[in-house]
PDB file of C-alpha atoms in Angstrom:
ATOM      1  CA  UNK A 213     -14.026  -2.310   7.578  1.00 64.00           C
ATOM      2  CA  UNK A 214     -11.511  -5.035   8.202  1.00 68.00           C
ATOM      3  CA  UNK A 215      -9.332  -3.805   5.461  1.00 70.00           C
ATOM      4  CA  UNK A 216      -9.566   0.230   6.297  1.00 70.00           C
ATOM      5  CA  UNK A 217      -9.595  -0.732  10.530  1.00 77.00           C
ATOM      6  CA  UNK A 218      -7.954  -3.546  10.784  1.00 79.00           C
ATOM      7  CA  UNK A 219      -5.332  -4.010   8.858  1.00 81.00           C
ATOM      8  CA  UNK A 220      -3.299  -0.295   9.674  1.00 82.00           C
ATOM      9  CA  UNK A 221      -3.634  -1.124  12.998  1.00 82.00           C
ATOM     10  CA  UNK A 222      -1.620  -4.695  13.105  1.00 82.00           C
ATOM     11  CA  UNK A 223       0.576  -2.517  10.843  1.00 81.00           C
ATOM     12  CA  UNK A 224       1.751   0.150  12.775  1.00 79.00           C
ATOM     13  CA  UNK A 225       1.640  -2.040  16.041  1.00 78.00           C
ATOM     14  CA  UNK A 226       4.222  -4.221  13.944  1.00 77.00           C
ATOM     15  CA  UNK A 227       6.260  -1.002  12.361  1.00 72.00           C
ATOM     16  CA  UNK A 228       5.657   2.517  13.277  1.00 76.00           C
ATOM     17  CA  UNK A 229       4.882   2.197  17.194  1.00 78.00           C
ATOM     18  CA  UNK A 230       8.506   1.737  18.786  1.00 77.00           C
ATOM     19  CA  UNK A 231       7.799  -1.059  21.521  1.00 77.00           C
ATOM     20  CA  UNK A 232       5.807  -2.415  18.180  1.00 76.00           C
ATOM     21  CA  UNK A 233       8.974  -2.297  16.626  1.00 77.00           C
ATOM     22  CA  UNK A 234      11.211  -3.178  18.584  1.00 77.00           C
ATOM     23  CA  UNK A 235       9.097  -6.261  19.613  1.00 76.00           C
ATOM     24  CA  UNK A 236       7.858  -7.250  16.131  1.00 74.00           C
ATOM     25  CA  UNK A 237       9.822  -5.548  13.948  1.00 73.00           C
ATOM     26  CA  UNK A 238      12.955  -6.170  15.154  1.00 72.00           C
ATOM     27  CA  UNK A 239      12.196  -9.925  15.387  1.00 73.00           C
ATOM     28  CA  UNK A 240      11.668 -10.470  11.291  1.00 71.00           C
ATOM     29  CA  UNK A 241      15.230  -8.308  10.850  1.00 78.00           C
ATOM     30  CA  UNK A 242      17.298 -10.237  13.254  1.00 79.00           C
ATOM     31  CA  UNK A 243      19.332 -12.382  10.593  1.00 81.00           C
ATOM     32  CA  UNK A 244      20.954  -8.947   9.063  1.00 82.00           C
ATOM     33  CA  UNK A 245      23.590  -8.041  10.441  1.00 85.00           C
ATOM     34  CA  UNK A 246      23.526  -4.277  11.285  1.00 82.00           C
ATOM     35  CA  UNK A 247      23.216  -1.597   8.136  1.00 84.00           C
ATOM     36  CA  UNK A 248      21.557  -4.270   5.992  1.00 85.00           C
ATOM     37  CA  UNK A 249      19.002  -4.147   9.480  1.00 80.00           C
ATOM     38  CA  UNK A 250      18.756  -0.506   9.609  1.00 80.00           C
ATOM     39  CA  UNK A 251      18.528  -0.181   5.837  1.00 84.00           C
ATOM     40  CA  UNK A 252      15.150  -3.001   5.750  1.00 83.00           C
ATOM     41  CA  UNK A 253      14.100  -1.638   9.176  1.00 80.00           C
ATOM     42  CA  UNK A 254      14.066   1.951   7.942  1.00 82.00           C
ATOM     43  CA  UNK A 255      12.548   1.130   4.625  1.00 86.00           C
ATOM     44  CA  UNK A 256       9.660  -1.100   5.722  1.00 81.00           C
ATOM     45  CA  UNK A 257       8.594   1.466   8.253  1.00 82.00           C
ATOM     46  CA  UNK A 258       8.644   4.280   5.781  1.00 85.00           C
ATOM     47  CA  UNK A 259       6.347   2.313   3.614  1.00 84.00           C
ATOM     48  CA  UNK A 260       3.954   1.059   6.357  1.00 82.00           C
ATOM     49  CA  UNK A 261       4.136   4.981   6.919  1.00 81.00           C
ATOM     50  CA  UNK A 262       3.651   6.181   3.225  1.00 80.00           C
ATOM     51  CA  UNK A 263       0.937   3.384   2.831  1.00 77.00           C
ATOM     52  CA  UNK A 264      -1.644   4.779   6.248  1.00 77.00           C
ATOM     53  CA  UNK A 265      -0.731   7.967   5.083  1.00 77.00           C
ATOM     54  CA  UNK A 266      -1.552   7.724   1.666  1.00 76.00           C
ATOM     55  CA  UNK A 267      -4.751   5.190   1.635  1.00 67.00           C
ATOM     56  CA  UNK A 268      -6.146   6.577   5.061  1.00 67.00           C
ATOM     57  CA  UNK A 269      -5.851  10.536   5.049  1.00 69.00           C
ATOM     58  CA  UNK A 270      -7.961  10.639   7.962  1.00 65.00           C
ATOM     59  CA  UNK A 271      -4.857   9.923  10.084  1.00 59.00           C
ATOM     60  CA  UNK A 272      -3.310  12.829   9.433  1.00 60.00           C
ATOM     61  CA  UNK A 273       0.350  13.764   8.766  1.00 61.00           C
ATOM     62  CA  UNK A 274       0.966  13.234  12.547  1.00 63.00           C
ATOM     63  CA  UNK A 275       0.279   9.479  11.718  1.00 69.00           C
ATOM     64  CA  UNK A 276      -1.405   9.050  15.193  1.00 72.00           C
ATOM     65  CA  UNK A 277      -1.246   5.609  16.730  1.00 74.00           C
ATOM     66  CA  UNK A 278      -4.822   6.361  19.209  1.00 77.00           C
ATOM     67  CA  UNK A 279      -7.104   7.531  15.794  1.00 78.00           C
ATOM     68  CA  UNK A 280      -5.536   4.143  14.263  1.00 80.00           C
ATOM     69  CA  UNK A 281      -6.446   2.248  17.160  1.00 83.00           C
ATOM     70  CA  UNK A 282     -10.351   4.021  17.936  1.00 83.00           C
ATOM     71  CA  UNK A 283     -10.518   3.270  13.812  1.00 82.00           C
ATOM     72  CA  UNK A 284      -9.564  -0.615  14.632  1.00 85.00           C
ATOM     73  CA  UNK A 285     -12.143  -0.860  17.724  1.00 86.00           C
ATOM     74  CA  UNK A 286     -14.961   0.643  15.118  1.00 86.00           C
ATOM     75  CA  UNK A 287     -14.209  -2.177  12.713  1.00 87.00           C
ATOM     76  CA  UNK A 288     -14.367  -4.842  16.140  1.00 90.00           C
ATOM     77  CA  UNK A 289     -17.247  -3.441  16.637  1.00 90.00           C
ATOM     78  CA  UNK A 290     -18.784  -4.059  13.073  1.00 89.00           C
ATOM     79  CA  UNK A 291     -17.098  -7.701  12.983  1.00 88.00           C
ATOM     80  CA  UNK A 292     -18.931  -8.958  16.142  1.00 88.00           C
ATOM     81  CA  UNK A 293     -21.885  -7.881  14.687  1.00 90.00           C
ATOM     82  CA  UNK A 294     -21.515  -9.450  11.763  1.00 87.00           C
ATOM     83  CA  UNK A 295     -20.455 -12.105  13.063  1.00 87.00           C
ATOM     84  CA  UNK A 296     -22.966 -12.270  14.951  1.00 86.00           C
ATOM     85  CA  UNK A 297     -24.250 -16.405  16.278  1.00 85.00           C
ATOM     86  CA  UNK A 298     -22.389 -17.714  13.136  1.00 87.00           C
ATOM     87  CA  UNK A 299     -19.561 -19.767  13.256  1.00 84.00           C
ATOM     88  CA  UNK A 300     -17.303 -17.550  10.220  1.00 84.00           C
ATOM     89  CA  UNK A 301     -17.701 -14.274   9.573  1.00 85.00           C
ATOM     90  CA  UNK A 302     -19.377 -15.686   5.694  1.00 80.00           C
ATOM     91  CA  UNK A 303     -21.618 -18.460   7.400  1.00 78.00           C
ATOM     92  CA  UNK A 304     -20.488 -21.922   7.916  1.00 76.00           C
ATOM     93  CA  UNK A 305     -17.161 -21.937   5.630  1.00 83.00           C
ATOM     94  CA  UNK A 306     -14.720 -19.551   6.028  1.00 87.00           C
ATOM     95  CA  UNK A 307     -13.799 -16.978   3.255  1.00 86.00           C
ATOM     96  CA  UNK A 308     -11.142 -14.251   2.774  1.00 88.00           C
ATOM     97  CA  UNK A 309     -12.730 -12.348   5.284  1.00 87.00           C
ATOM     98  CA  UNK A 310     -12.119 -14.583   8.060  1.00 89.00           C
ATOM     99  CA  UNK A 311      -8.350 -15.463   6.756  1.00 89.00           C
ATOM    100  CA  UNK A 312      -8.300 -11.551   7.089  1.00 89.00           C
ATOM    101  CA  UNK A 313      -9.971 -10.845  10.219  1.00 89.00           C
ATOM    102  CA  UNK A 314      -7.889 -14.329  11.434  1.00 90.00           C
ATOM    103  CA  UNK A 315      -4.913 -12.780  10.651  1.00 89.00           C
ATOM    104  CA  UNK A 316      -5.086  -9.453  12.335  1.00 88.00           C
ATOM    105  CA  UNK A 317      -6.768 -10.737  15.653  1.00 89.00           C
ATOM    106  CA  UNK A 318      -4.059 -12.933  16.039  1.00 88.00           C
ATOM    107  CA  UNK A 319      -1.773 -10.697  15.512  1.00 87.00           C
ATOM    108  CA  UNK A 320      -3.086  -8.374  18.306  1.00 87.00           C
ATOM    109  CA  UNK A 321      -3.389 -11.344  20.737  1.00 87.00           C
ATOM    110  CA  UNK A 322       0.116 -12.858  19.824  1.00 85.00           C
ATOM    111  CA  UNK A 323       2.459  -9.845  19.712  1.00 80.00           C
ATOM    112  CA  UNK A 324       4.833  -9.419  22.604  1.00 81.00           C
ATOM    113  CA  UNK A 325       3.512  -6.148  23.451  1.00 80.00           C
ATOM    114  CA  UNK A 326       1.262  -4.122  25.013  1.00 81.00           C
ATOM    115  CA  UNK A 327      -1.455  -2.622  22.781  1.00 82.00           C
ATOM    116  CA  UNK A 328      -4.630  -0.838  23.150  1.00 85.00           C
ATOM    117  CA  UNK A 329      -6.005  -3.433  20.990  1.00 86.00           C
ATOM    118  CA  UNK A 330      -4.804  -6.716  22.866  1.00 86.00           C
ATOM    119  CA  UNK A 331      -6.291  -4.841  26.184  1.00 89.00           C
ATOM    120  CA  UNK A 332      -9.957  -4.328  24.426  1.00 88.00           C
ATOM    121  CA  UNK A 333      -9.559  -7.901  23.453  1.00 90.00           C
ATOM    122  CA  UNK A 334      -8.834  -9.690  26.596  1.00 90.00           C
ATOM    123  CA  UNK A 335     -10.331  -7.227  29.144  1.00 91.00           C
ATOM    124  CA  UNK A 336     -11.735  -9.498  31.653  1.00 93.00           C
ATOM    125  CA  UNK A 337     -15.721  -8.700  30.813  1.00 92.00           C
ATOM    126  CA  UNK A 338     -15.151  -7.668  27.330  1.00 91.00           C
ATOM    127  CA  UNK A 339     -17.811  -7.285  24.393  1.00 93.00           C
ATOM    128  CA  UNK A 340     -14.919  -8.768  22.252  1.00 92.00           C
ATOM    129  CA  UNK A 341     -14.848 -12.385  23.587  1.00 93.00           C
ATOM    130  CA  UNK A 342     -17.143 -13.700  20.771  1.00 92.00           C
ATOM    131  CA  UNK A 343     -14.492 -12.373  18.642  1.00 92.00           C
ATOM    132  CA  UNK A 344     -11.627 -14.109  20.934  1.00 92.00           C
ATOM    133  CA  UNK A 345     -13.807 -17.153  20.707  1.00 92.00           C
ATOM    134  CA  UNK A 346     -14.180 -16.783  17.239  1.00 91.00           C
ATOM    135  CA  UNK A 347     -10.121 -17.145  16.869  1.00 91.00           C
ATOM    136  CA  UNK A 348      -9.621 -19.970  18.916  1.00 91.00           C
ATOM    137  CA  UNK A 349     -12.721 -22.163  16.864  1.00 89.00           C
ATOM    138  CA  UNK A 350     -10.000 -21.220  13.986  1.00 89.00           C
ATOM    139  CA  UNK A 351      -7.090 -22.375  15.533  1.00 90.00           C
ATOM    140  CA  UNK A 352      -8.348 -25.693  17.258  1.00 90.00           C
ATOM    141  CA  UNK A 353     -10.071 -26.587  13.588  1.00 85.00           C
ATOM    142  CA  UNK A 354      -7.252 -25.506  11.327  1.00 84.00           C
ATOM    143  CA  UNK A 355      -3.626 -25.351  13.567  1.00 83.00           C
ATOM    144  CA  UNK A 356      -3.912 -28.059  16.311  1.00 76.00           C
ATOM    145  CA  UNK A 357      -0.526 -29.861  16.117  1.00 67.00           C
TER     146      UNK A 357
END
């Protein structure tokens, strides 16, 4: 779920979607200078694409960024219920799954851009905000400086 719904998402937010891109992207090429930039920029985003449309053939040749993102509020929905009252997604410790699941929320909330997925996180009201809640337990325990 994670893996399949997840993970393409913060992928093409990062390298296929253009404000993604430019945002993201763009940030992890800036000490190229300019075809050694294109070249990496051009490559990585031709894998990322390869990679969804290889793995996931749901998504179609089109690659289309909404299925990507209704397939990564599916798998939100199945993390917040198994997540459930518990403090990890495994129980009391925290796994792979939550250094997965860690990884990818933050990378919706943290990204310099606007994405479907940041907006059903932090809607004011949302059914998300265990999940939001769930991050920041992470980073207070684990990142406080």
């Amino acid at each position: 779920m994670a893996k399949h719904g997840l993970v393409p998402a913060a992928e093409y937010l990062a390298w296929v979607d253009p404000a993604g891109f430019e945002a993201i992207g763009q940030h992890y090429l800036a000490p190229y200078s300019a075809l050694p930039k294109y070249w990496l920029g051009w490559s990585r985003v031709a894998a990322v694409t390869r990679r969804l449309r290889s793995a996931l053939p749901e998504y179609g040749a089109a690659l289309d960024g909404d299925v990507i993102y209704e397939n990564a509020v599916r798998a939100l929905d199945s993390l917040l219920v198994l997540l459930g009252e518990k403090e990890t997604m495994s129980g009391r410790r925290l796994g792979s799954l939550d250094a997965l699941v860690f990884a990818c929320l933050n990378a919706f909330l943290e990204a310099p851009v606007k994405s479907p997925m940041r907006d059903a996180l932090t809607r004011p009201g949302s059914k998300y905000r265990p999940l939001v809640d769930y991050l920041l337990r992470i980073v207070d325990r684990y990142y406080k400086e």
